[in-house]
Every structure is written in structure tokens, then in C-alpha cells.
C-alpha positions as a printed Julia matrix, in Angstrom:
385×3 Matrix{Float64}:
  -0.33   -4.65  -30.44
   3.22   -4.46  -29.16
   5.39   -3.03  -31.61
   1.96   -0.08  -32.41
   2.11    0.51  -28.71
   6.13    1.16  -29.78
   5.65    3.31  -32.43
   2.8     4.91  -30.73
   5.17    6.1   -27.94
   8.02    7.0   -30.52
   6.0     9.22  -32.36
   5.01   11.2   -28.49
   8.53   11.44  -27.5
   8.68   12.9   -31.11
   5.91   15.02  -30.95
   7.1    16.45  -27.54
  10.79   17.36  -28.83
   9.33   19.27  -31.61
   6.06   21.26  -30.33
   8.81   23.9   -28.56
   9.71   24.42  -32.45
   6.79   24.61  -33.25
   5.53   27.25  -31.14
   8.59   28.28  -31.36
   8.23   29.29  -35.94
   3.85   30.21  -34.95
   5.25   33.27  -33.01
   8.5    33.68  -35.63
   5.74   33.85  -38.65
   3.63   37.01  -38.49
   6.91   39.34  -37.3
   9.4    37.37  -39.78
   7.02   37.24  -42.72
   5.38   40.52  -42.73
   6.27   41.86  -40.26
   2.65   42.31  -38.99
   2.77   41.75  -34.76
   5.83   44.74  -34.26
   6.4    42.68  -30.14
   6.72   38.93  -31.72
  10.28   39.29  -30.73
   9.41   38.78  -26.96
   6.68   36.59  -27.05
   8.52   33.77  -28.64
   9.76   33.72  -24.97
   7.12   31.49  -24.01
   8.42   28.92  -26.22
  12.17   28.55  -23.77
   9.4    28.93  -20.84
   6.7    25.63  -22.29
  10.61   23.81  -22.25
  11.61   24.46  -19.07
   7.73   22.88  -16.85
   8.3    19.74  -19.7
  11.66   19.04  -20.57
  15.7    18.86  -19.15
  18.8    21.78  -18.87
  19.23   20.8   -22.64
  16.38   20.65  -24.7
  15.36   24.36  -22.53
  18.38   25.15  -23.32
  18.72   24.09  -26.83
  14.79   26.41  -27.25
  16.28   29.64  -25.71
  19.23   30.06  -27.84
  16.64   29.25  -31.05
  14.01   32.1   -30.03
  17.92   34.34  -29.68
  18.64   33.06  -32.48
  14.99   33.7   -34.11
  15.03   37.43  -32.54
  17.24   39.17  -35.67
  14.98   37.28  -38.75
  11.72   39.18  -37.57
  14.29   42.91  -36.8
  15.26   42.26  -40.35
  11.62   41.54  -41.52
  10.52   46.24  -39.86
  14.25   46.27  -42.33
  16.87   46.3   -39.66
  15.19   49.18  -37.77
  17.49   50.39  -35.21
  14.63   51.6   -32.09
  15.13   50.77  -28.28
  11.46   48.58  -28.5
  13.71   46.32  -30.82
  16.29   46.31  -28.65
  14.94   46.46  -25.67
  12.82   43.02  -27.14
  16.03   40.99  -28.01
  17.3    41.82  -24.06
  14.21   40.33  -22.55
  15.01   37.11  -24.81
  18.05   36.14  -23.77
  17.63   37.69  -19.9
  14.39   35.11  -19.94
  16.49   32.67  -21.88
  19.26   32.2   -19.5
  16.39   32.38  -16.66
  14.3    29.53  -17.83
  17.73   27.22  -18.52
  18.64   28.53  -14.43
  14.56   26.9   -13.64
  15.82   23.81  -16.12
  18.46   23.06  -13.99
  17.04   24.05  -10.71
  13.55   21.46  -11.83
  16.36   18.69  -12.09
  18.12   19.56   -8.94
  15.1    19.0    -7.25
  13.3    15.72   -8.64
  16.93   14.4    -8.15
  17.25   14.44   -4.66
  13.06   14.18   -4.21
  13.69   10.87   -5.78
  16.43    9.88   -3.53
  14.04   10.25   -0.54
  10.76    8.45   -1.8
  13.08    6.06   -2.48
  14.77    6.06    1.08
  10.95    6.5     2.37
   9.76    3.54    0.77
  12.9     1.51    2.1
  11.5     2.76    5.45
   8.28    1.76    4.57
   9.31   -1.88    3.6
  11.17   -2.27    6.52
   7.49   -1.22    8.62
   5.12   -4.31    6.92
   7.42   -6.42    5.41
   5.42   -8.22    3.15
   5.05  -11.81    3.17
   4.95  -14.89    1.37
   6.81  -17.51    2.54
   6.5   -20.95    5.24
   6.92  -20.16    8.98
   6.84  -22.49   11.28
   4.8   -25.41    8.98
   2.63  -22.3     8.38
   2.34  -20.37    4.44
   1.75  -17.42    4.99
   1.07  -14.31    2.73
   0.52  -10.7     2.73
  -1.3    -7.79    1.48
  -1.8    -4.36    1.93
  -3.15   -1.58   -0.02
  -3.64    2.34    0.86
  -5.44    4.59   -1.26
  -3.01    7.28   -0.28
  -0.77    8.12   -3.99
   2.52    7.62   -3.34
   2.55    5.87    0.37
   2.55    2.32    1.2
   1.76    2.62    4.39
  -1.33    3.89    5.28
  -2.74    2.94    9.02
  -3.39   -0.39    9.33
  -0.04   -2.91   10.6
   0.56   -6.36   10.85
   3.33   -8.24   10.9
   4.29  -12.43   11.48
   7.01  -14.63   13.98
   8.16  -17.35   13.96
   9.09  -18.18   17.4
   9.53  -20.8    19.78
   6.06  -20.64   20.6
   4.53  -21.28   17.13
   3.15  -19.15   14.44
   1.93  -15.5    15.89
   1.33  -12.98   13.6
  -0.21   -9.17   14.69
  -2.65   -7.28   12.46
  -3.98   -3.76   13.61
  -5.27   -0.41   12.39
  -4.36    3.0    13.31
  -6.8     5.77   13.01
  -5.13    8.2    10.09
  -2.72    8.63    7.67
  -1.33   11.51    8.42
   3.09   11.33    9.44
   1.41   11.17   13.19
  -0.2     7.66   12.27
   2.72    6.81   10.75
   4.78    6.99   14.28
   2.34    4.91   16.23
   2.37    1.74   13.3
   5.65    2.41   13.72
   5.83    1.82   17.44
   3.76   -0.72   17.61
   6.01   -3.0    15.13
   8.22   -1.99   17.36
   7.09   -2.34   20.4
   5.3    -6.55   18.41
   9.13   -7.38   17.18
  11.04   -6.75   20.41
   8.76   -8.72   23.16
   7.22  -11.23   20.43
  10.31  -13.59   20.84
  10.55  -13.73   24.88
   7.21  -13.74   26.28
   5.52  -17.07   26.33
   1.85  -15.25   27.21
  -0.38  -14.43   24.56
  -2.53  -12.3    27.05
   1.1   -10.55   28.76
   2.22   -9.93   25.1
  -0.82   -7.73   24.67
  -0.21   -6.06   28.33
   3.34   -5.87   26.92
   2.72   -4.32   23.63
  -0.31   -1.8    25.24
   2.03   -0.32   28.16
   4.9     0.37   25.27
   2.92    2.42   23.18
   0.09    3.69   25.62
   3.04    6.33   26.59
   3.19    8.19   22.95
  -0.88    7.2    22.27
  -2.42   10.78   22.26
  -5.55   11.23   24.5
  -7.91   10.08   21.54
  -5.86    7.8    20.0
  -6.25    3.53   20.0
  -4.66    0.79   17.9
  -7.3    -2.07   17.18
  -5.33   -5.07   16.86
  -5.47   -9.24   17.21
  -2.89  -10.94   17.83
  -2.22  -14.78   17.25
  -0.81  -18.03   18.0
  -0.54  -21.51   15.78
  -0.21  -24.36   17.54
  -0.84  -27.96   15.77
  -4.58  -28.48   15.3
  -4.88  -24.94   16.57
  -5.1   -21.19   16.54
  -4.9   -18.7    19.96
  -6.55  -15.37   20.33
  -6.4   -12.31   21.64
  -8.45   -9.75   20.24
  -8.78   -6.35   21.23
 -11.61   -4.69   19.28
 -10.12   -5.46   16.38
 -12.6    -7.57   13.11
 -12.93  -11.23   13.97
 -10.97  -13.35   11.63
 -12.3   -15.86    9.41
 -11.66  -19.54    9.29
 -11.82  -20.58    5.4
 -12.38  -25.05    5.02
 -15.61  -26.88    4.39
 -17.5   -23.97    5.89
 -16.21  -20.55    6.44
 -16.77  -19.3    10.13
 -16.69  -15.75   12.36
 -13.64  -17.25   14.87
 -15.43  -13.93   17.48
 -13.29  -13.81   20.85
 -15.9   -15.14   23.8
 -15.58  -11.08   24.86
 -14.64   -8.06   23.74
 -11.97   -6.23   24.84
 -10.74   -2.76   24.44
  -7.98   -1.72   21.73
  -4.86   -0.48   22.16
  -4.47    2.58   24.34
  -7.65    1.43   26.6
  -5.79   -0.5    29.01
  -6.97   -4.21   26.9
  -7.35   -7.3    29.25
  -8.2    -9.98   26.05
 -10.11  -13.3    26.9
  -7.7   -16.1    24.67
  -9.91  -18.01   22.88
  -8.99  -21.26   21.12
  -9.82  -22.33   17.32
  -9.58  -25.98   15.95
  -8.09  -26.19   12.64
  -8.35  -29.09   10.33
  -6.66  -29.83    7.01
  -6.91  -27.39    4.67
  -8.33  -24.78    6.62
  -7.1   -21.22    6.13
  -7.1   -18.58    8.58
  -7.82  -14.92    7.18
  -6.83  -12.14    9.2
  -8.03   -8.72    7.48
  -8.33   -4.32    8.89
 -12.24   -3.41    8.92
 -11.24   -2.01    5.01
 -12.65   -5.18    4.4
 -14.84   -5.53    6.67
 -16.84   -2.05    6.31
 -16.14   -2.01    2.26
 -19.76   -0.17    0.47
 -20.5     0.43   -2.47
 -22.05    3.66   -3.46
 -26.35    2.08   -2.47
 -24.57    1.61    1.52
 -24.45   -2.2     0.5
 -21.85   -3.29    2.64
 -18.79   -5.79    1.71
 -21.45   -9.53    1.6
 -17.76  -10.68    3.72
 -18.49  -14.72    4.37
 -19.62  -15.24   -0.03
 -16.49  -13.21   -1.19
 -13.79  -14.75    0.79
 -14.83  -17.59    0.65
 -15.58  -17.81   -3.13
 -11.88  -16.09   -3.82
  -9.83  -18.32   -1.34
 -11.32  -20.94   -3.2
  -8.2   -20.28   -5.58
  -5.13  -22.48   -4.35
  -2.57  -20.32   -4.28
  -2.65  -18.23   -1.39
  -1.13  -15.2    -3.49
  -3.81  -15.99   -5.64
  -6.53  -15.97   -3.57
  -5.49  -12.9    -1.92
  -5.11  -11.1    -5.35
  -8.79  -12.68   -5.79
 -10.25  -11.4    -3.0
  -9.21   -7.6    -3.28
 -10.86   -7.92   -6.82
 -14.0    -8.37   -5.46
 -13.82   -6.49   -3.03
 -12.97   -3.35   -5.79
 -15.15   -5.07   -7.9
 -17.91   -4.27   -5.23
 -17.06   -0.8    -4.26
 -17.37    0.15   -7.97
 -14.43    3.32   -6.96
 -11.08    3.34   -5.37
 -11.5     2.75   -1.48
 -10.94    5.22    0.54
  -9.42    2.85    3.06
  -6.78    1.15    3.93
  -7.51   -2.66    4.11
  -4.14   -4.94    5.0
  -5.09   -9.87    4.32
  -2.67  -11.88    5.72
  -3.62  -15.57    4.53
  -2.3   -18.41    7.42
  -2.45  -22.16    6.35
  -0.6   -24.45    8.68
   0.48  -27.38    6.4
   1.09  -29.78    8.77
  -1.49  -30.62   11.35
  -1.39  -33.98   13.87
  -4.5   -35.84   13.69
  -6.54  -34.47   16.6
  -9.29  -36.63   16.97
 -11.02  -37.49   20.23
 -14.42  -39.06   21.21
 -17.12  -39.41   18.39
 -19.33  -36.56   19.97
 -16.46  -34.08   21.51
 -15.13  -30.76   20.82
 -13.33  -29.42   22.65
  -9.95  -29.62   24.17
 -10.49  -32.15   26.08
 -11.85  -34.85   22.93
  -9.73  -33.89   21.2
  -6.31  -34.53   23.07
  -4.72  -31.3    22.87
  -3.68  -29.1    25.64
  -3.05  -26.2    26.01
   1.15  -26.73   25.33
   0.28  -28.62   22.45
   0.49  -32.34   23.45
  -0.54  -35.84   23.59
  -2.78  -36.66   21.13
  -4.8   -39.9    21.27
  -5.2   -42.52   18.18
  -7.78  -41.08   16.04
 -11.7   -43.08   16.26
 -13.64  -44.18   12.81
 -16.18  -41.79   12.7
 -16.89  -38.18   11.83
 -15.9   -36.09   14.33
 -17.76  -32.54   14.77
 -15.88  -28.94   14.29
 -15.88  -26.41   16.8
């Protein structure tokens, strides 16, 4: 198959190079063979025009020279009749050929400049949304982002992770829109998070600081749904500002809903930081509404709990996110209209957090807000929170 594909590509390349010459021959044949078409010389200009659109400067120049050389052949078919008509045709053909070469050179220059600008834009977008697949602070982290805008890697979704003195911290959010203003807000959210995440001990204070920072650049109708998370031994702490609740996937899949719903960033949120306990092997999936609000052609929602639970059964995090995106696009059966971001976290090492049988909470677990002393495990099963 590889050999056949190589031959097909070579054949297409040869056919592309031969196409302008075939056009030249077809246009020149009526005038050259029988003198049937008087304006055939001027119509040869179509060949370099076609080459200018499809090929580079050298190919366009070769085709233009070839058409100029074919013009005397047509003239000879008419008995070298030195009529003003043929003279004007030849001048038009020569001038047109020179212009097509100039246009091909301009097109090549613009293409190179556009490629340079695109590369710079991609580098800037990569600095905003950095793909992550590594261990940070005892947590295995893997991210994915899919943008529906052709040629773009950053849309309205925003995420970042940071290994801080207070544990691994995660930000995921969604800015409405996909235009340049949205990209500016996305960059501002990321910048505010990176500036404050290492120096703000309390998660709720981090939310207020980021909110105050980005409110200055938001319009009257702009807002950002966001979720801040912090991993400590045996638990994850979450401050949710109007964002879809994350999923804890383990023995069973559960939405980690906030006790109180807070407004998004830009609307003065004061979210309550709630805690979710983690058992060995648990994974936490943070995502944007491109997953939770995806629908098929009939309007059926993506089966969130079932789809995530099955996809995240893959042992490797990257394979799990690939499987999740495949399930998502398999459900919609068409390209996504909204961008979607995933941040998958799996603590690699967790201490035993067993408390008294039947207890379910910080006292029963033996872990305080600062991750304090853990009592010896007791025998028997313990419930999950």
C-alpha cells in the first residue's frame, strides 16, 4: 500500500507539472494546425495564469516563456501575415506572461510571510495553553484541547496546572467566543493564575485575586466560568465558579458538585471550597462544556457518566483522553461546534486515610485542612464520600 501511495503521489506531481503545457497545446492547436482560430495567440495567456495560481515562480516563468514561443507557430499557420491583430496579440501575451511571473513571486512572498506569522501565532498559543503529560507533585497529569476553528489551537477554553508549595493546583475555565477579544481574555486569565498561584496560600483568596485581576479587562457582558482545584494527600479541594463539576472516576463515577453554586469570574464570585476524598486508583477529570453539552443530530446529550467511565478505563491517561474524544465525536457524528478541554489527574501516591468504621469526613479520615496526622488503619470496609 505504501508503494502504491508513493506512485500515486508521483503521478499526481507529474500531472500537475504537465497540466499548463497541456493547456498551451490545446489552445495553440486550432491556430497552429489549420488557422481555424484567429485569436489563439492571446488565449495562450490562460496557461501562465493557471500556473501562477497553482505553482511557483520558476514553473510560471517556464510556462510564460513557452506560450511566447508558441505564438510565432500560430503566426506561421496564418502565412506570417503581419497584421496588427497578431502584433497586438503577441504584445498582450508577452506583457501578460511577465505579469503572471510577478504575481507568482508576490504570491510566494505572501505565503512565506503568512507561514512565518502562523508559526509565531502557534508558538504564542502554545505558551497560553501548554499541553501537559507528566508527574507534578505526586499527581499524574494529562491534558488535551480540541478547537473547532480551522488553523487555531486556542479558543475560549483555558486551563493550566502548577506545582505549588500548597500542592498541585489546577485551573480550567471557559470564555465565551472564539475571536481575538476572547483570546485576549484567555491570556489574561492564564497570566493572573500564573502570577498568583504560587504566592496565595488559600484557594478562595486565589479565586478573588484572579477575579479582581481580570475584571478590569472584561466587558459589561463578559464573564469566565472557572474551576480551581488543589490536590493534597488523599483529597482534592475545589472552588467552582459556575463551571461544570468535575468527575471522580474509580470504583464508581461521581460528579463532584459544589455545595453552593457561585457566579463566574467577572461577577464577583465567592465560592465555598469543598473537599472530595480520593482512594487509590481514583482519577479526577476536569472538562469544559464542550463535553457536557455535546449533542447529536437529534438533540440527545452525550452520556456523560457512562461515556467518561468507560473511556477512562484505559490504563494510560493519554489513551483514556483519546478514547473519550473518540466517544464524543462518535456520539455527535459530526465535527464539534465548540472547543473542548480535558485535564485528567491521578494521584500517584496516597497515604492511607482510614478512620473509624462508618465515618465519612475529616474527623473520620484523620486529615485536617493542612493534611495532618493519619491514624492507623482499622479493619473492615469504609464508605466513600
